[in-house]
Tab-separated table of C-alpha atoms in Angstrom:
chain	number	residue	atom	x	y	z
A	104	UNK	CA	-31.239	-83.569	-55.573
A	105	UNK	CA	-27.878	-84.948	-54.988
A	106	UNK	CA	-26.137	-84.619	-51.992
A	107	UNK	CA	-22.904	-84.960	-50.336
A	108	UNK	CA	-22.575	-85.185	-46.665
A	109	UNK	CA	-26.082	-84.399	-46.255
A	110	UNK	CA	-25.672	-81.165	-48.383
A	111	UNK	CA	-26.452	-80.181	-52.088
A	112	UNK	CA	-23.535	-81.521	-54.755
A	113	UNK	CA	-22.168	-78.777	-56.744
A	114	UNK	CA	-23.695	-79.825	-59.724
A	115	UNK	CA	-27.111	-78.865	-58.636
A	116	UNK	CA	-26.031	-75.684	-56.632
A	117	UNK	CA	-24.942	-74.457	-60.296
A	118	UNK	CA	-28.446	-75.439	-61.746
A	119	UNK	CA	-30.006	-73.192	-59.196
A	120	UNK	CA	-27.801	-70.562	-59.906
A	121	UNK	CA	-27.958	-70.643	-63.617
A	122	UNK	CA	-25.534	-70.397	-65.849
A	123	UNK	CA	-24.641	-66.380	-65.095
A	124	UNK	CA	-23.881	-67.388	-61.830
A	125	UNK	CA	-21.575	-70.373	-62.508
A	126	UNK	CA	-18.008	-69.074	-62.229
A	127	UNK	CA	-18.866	-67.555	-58.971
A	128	UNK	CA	-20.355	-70.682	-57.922
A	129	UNK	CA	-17.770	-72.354	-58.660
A	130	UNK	CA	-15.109	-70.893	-56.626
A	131	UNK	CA	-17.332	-69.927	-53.350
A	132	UNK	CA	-19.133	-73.826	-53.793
A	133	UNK	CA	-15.723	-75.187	-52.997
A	134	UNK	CA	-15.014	-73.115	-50.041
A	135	UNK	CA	-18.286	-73.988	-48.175
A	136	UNK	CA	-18.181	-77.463	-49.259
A	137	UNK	CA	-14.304	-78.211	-48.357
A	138	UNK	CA	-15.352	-76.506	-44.548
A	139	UNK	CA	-18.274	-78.690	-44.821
A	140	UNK	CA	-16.556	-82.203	-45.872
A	141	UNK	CA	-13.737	-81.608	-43.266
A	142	UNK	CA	-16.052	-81.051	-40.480
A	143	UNK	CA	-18.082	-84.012	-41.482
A	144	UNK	CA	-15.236	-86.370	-41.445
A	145	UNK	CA	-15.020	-86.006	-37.857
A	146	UNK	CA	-16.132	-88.933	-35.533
A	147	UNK	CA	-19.495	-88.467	-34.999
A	148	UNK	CA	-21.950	-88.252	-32.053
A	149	UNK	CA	-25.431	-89.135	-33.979
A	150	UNK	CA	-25.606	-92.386	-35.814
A	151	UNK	CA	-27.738	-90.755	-38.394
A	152	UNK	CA	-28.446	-87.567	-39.982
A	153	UNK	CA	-31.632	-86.213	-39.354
A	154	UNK	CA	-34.020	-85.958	-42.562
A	155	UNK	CA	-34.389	-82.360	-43.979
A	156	UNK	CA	-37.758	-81.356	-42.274
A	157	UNK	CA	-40.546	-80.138	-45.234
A	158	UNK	CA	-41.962	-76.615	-44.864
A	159	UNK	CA	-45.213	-77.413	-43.797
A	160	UNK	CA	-43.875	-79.563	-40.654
A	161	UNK	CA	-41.166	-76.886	-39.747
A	162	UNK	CA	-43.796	-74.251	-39.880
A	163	UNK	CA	-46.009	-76.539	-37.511
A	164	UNK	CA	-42.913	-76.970	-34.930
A	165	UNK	CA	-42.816	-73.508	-35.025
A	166	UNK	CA	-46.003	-72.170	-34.270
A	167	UNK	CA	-45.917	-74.562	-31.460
A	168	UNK	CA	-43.100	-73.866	-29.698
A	169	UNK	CA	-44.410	-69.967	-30.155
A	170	UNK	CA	-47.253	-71.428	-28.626
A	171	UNK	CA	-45.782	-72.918	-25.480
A	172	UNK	CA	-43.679	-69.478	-24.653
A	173	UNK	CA	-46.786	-67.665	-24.952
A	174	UNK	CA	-48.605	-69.990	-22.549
A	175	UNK	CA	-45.733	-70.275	-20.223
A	176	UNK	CA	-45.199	-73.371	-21.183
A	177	UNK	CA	-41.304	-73.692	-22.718
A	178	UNK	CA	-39.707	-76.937	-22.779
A	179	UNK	CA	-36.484	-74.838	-24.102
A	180	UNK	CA	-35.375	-78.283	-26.293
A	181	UNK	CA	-32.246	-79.216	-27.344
A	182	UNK	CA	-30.071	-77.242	-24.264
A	183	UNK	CA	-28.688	-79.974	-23.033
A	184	UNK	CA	-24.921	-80.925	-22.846
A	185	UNK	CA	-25.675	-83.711	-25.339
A	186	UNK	CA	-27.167	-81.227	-27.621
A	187	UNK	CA	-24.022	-79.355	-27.215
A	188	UNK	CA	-21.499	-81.859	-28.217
A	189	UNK	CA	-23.656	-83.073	-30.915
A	190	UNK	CA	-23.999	-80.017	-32.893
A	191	UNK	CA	-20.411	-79.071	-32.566
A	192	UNK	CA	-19.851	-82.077	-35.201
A	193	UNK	CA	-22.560	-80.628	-38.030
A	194	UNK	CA	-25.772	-78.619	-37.921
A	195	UNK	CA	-29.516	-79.677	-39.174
A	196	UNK	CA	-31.245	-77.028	-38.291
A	197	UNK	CA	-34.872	-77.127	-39.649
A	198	UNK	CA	-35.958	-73.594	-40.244
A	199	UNK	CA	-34.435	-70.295	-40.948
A	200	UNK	CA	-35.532	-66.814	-39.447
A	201	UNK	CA	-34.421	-63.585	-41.009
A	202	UNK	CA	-35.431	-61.345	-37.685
A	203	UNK	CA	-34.922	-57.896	-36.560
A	204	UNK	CA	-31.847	-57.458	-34.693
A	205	UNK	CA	-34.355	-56.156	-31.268
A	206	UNK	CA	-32.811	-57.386	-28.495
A	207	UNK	CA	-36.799	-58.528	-27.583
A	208	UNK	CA	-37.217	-61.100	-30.080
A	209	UNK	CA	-35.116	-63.774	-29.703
A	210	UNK	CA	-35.664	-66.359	-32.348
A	211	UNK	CA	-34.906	-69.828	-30.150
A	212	UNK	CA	-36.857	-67.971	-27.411
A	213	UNK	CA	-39.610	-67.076	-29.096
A	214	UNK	CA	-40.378	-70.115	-30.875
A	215	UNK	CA	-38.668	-71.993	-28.007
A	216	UNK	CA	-36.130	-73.997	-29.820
A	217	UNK	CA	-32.443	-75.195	-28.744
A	218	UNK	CA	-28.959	-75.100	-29.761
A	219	UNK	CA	-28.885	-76.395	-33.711
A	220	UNK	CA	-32.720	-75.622	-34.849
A	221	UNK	CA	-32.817	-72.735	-36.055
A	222	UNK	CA	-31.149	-70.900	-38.440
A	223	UNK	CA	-30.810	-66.623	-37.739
A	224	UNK	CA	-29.862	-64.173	-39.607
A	225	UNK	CA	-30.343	-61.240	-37.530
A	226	UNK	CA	-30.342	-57.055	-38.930
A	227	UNK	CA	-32.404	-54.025	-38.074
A	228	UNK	CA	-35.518	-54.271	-39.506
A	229	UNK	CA	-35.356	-57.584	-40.681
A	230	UNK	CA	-33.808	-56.437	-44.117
A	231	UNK	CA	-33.007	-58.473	-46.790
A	232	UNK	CA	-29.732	-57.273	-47.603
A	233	UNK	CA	-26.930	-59.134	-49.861
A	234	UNK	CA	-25.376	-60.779	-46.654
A	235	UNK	CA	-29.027	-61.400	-45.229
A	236	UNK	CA	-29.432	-63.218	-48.617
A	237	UNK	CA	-26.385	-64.846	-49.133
A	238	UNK	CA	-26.748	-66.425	-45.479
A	239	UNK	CA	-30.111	-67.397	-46.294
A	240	UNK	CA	-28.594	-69.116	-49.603
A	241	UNK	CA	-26.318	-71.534	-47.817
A	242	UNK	CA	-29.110	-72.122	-44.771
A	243	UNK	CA	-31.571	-73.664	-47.784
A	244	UNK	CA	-28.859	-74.469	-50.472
A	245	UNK	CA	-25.902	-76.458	-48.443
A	246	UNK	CA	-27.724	-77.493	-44.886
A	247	UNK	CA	-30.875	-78.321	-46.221
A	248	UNK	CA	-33.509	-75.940	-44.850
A	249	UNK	CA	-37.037	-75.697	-46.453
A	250	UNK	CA	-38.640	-73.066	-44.384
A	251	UNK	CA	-37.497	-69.545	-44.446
A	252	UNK	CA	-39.374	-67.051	-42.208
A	253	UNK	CA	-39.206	-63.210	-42.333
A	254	UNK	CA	-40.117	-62.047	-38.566
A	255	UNK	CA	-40.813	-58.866	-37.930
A	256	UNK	CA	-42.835	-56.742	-34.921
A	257	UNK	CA	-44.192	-54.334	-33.630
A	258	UNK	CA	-43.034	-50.763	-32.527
A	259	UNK	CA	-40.163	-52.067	-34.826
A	260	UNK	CA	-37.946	-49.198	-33.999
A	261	UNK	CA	-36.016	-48.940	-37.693
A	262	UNK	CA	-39.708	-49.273	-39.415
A	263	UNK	CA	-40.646	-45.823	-37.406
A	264	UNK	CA	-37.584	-44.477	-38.613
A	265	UNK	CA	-38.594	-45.126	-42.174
A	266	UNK	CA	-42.204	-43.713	-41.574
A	267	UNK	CA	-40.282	-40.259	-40.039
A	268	UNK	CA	-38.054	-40.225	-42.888
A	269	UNK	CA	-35.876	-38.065	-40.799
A	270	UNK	CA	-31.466	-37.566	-41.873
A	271	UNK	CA	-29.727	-40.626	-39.369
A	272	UNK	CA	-26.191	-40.010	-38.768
A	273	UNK	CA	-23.617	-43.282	-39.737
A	274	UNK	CA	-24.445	-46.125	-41.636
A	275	UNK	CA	-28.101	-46.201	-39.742
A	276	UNK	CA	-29.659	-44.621	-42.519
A	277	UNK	CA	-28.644	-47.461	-44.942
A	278	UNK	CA	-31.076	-50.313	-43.817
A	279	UNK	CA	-33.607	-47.454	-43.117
A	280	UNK	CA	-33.999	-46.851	-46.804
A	281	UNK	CA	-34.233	-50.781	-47.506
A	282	UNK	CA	-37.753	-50.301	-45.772
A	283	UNK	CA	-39.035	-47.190	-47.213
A	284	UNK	CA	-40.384	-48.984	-50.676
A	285	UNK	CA	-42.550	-50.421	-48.227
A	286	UNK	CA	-43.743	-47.631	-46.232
A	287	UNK	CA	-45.038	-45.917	-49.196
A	288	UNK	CA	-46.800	-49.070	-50.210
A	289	UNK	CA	-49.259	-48.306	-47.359
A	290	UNK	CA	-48.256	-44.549	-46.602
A	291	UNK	CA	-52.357	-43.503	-47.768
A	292	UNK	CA	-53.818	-46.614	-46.284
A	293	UNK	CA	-56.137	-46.077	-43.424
A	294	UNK	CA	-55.329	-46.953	-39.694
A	295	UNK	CA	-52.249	-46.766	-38.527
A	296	UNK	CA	-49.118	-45.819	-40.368
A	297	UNK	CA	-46.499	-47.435	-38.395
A	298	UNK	CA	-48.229	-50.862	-37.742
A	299	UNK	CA	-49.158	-51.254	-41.326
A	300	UNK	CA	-45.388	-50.296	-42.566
A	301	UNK	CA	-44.167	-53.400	-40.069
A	302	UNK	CA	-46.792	-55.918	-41.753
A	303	UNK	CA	-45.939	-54.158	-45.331
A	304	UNK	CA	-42.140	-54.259	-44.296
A	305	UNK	CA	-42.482	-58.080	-43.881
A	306	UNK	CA	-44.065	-58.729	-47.004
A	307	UNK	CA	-41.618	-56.720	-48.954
A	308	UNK	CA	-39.282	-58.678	-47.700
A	309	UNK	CA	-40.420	-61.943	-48.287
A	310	UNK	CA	-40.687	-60.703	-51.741
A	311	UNK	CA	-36.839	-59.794	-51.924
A	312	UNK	CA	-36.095	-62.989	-51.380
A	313	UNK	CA	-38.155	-64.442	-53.523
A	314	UNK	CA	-36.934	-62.138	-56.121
A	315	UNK	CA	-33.931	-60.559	-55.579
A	316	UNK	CA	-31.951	-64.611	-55.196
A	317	UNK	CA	-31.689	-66.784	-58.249
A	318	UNK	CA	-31.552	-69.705	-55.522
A	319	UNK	CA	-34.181	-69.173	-52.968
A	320	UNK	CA	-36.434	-68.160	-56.305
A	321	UNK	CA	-35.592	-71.491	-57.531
A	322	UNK	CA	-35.567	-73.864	-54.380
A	323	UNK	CA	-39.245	-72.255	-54.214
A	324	UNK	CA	-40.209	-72.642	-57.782
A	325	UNK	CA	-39.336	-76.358	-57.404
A	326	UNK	CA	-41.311	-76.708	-54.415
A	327	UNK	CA	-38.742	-77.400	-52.241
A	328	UNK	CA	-38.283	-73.944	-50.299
A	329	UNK	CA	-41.351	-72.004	-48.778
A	330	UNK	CA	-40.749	-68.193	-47.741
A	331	UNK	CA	-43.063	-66.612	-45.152
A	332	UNK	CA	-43.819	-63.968	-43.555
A	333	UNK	CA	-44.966	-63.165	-39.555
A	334	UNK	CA	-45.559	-60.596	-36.857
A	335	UNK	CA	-44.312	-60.750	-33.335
A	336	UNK	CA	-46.019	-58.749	-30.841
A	337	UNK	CA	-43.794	-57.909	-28.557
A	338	UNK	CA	-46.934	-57.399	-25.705
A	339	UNK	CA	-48.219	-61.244	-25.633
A	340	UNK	CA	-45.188	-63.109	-27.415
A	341	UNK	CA	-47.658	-64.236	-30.161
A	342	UNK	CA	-46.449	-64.521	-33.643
A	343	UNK	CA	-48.851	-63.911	-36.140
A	344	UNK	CA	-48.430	-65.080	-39.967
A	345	UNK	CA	-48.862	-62.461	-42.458
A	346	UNK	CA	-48.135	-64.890	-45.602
């Protein structure tokens, strides 16, 4: 796939979107790829570009650095003052995370990561909304990433909200009913309700963005996206992969 400045050309950005999408693409491609051309035009602290990192190896990096934060054993990567001045030029990161907005799960914490790795898109109960999925579109589409992960957890406060199924006052209600498709999914499964709507919530919305995004549905039918799913328990600090 063609790119320019270490993102994907317009020409293939259309292909993913298809032809319905093309107008649109159009017009909102040459936004995001003006930003990105100016900002890339700047001097430069890294000699080279780092090479997009394949799913399998970002998922690896990952689990390790989840790894090292359980055991107590962060490095926290990537903080440095360096780091700081080199990622003010252009970002690489190497995975996205569409997380819960809980103020107890982190993502560069968690997985500990540093300033440029990851990618977050952050909303209550890890929803995949249209701006959850639009961010998610230029993470994989213009910078590159091949590794999207939905992260959920436990006692996931807007996933008991959608088991209730009580009236919330504001705008609260509106990501609440984003997760209810998948409380029903498991509403007559035995053991617990709640726990099994946060692993069903997770897979339902791995499945929106397979589904509900002509480009993440076809960066993954070409191989070159993976979407997954995972539980953080918010006891231990262990993530646990649920697809």
């Amino acid at each position: 796939m063609s790119r320019i400045n270490g993102i994907v050309g317009r020409r293939n950005l259309l292909k993913l979107v298809g032809a319905g999408g093309a107008t649109m693409a159009v017009s909102s491609a040459g936004i995001l790829f003006g930003e990105q051309q100016a900002v890339a035009q700047k001097p430069s602290t890294p000699e080279k570009k780092p090479q997009p990192v394949n799913p399998d190896a970002a998922l690896k990096r990952l689990m390790e650095g989840n790894k090292r934060f359980v055991d107590g054993k962060s490095l926290k990567p990537n903080q440095s003052r360096l780091r700081l001045q080199e990622t003010s030029v252009a970002q690489y990161p190497f995975a996205a995370i569409l997380g819960c907005a809980d103020s107890r799960v982190p993502a560069e914490i968690v997985f500990d990561q540093g300033l440029g790795d990851l990618f977050v898109v952050r909303d209550a109960g890890n929803v995949a909304s249209p701006t959850a999925i639009g961010s998610l579109e230029f993470a994989t589409a213009v910078l590159g990433v091949q590794l999207v992960m939905v992260l959920g957890h436990a006692r996931c406060g807007a996933v008991i909200a959608a088991v209730k199924g009580d009236p919330l006052p504001g705008r609260i209600g509106v990501f609440v009913e984003e997760i209810k498709p998948a409380v029903e999914k498991v509403r007559l499964k035995t053991g617990n309700l709640e726990e099994n709507s946060v692993m069903a919530n997770v897979q339902y919305q791995v499945e929106r963005l397979r589904e509900g995004s002509t480009i993440l549905g076809n960066l993954v039918k070409e191989g070159k996206l993976k979407i997954v799913g995972g539980r953080y328990d918010l006891a231990s600090g262990k993530l646990s992969m649920l697809t």
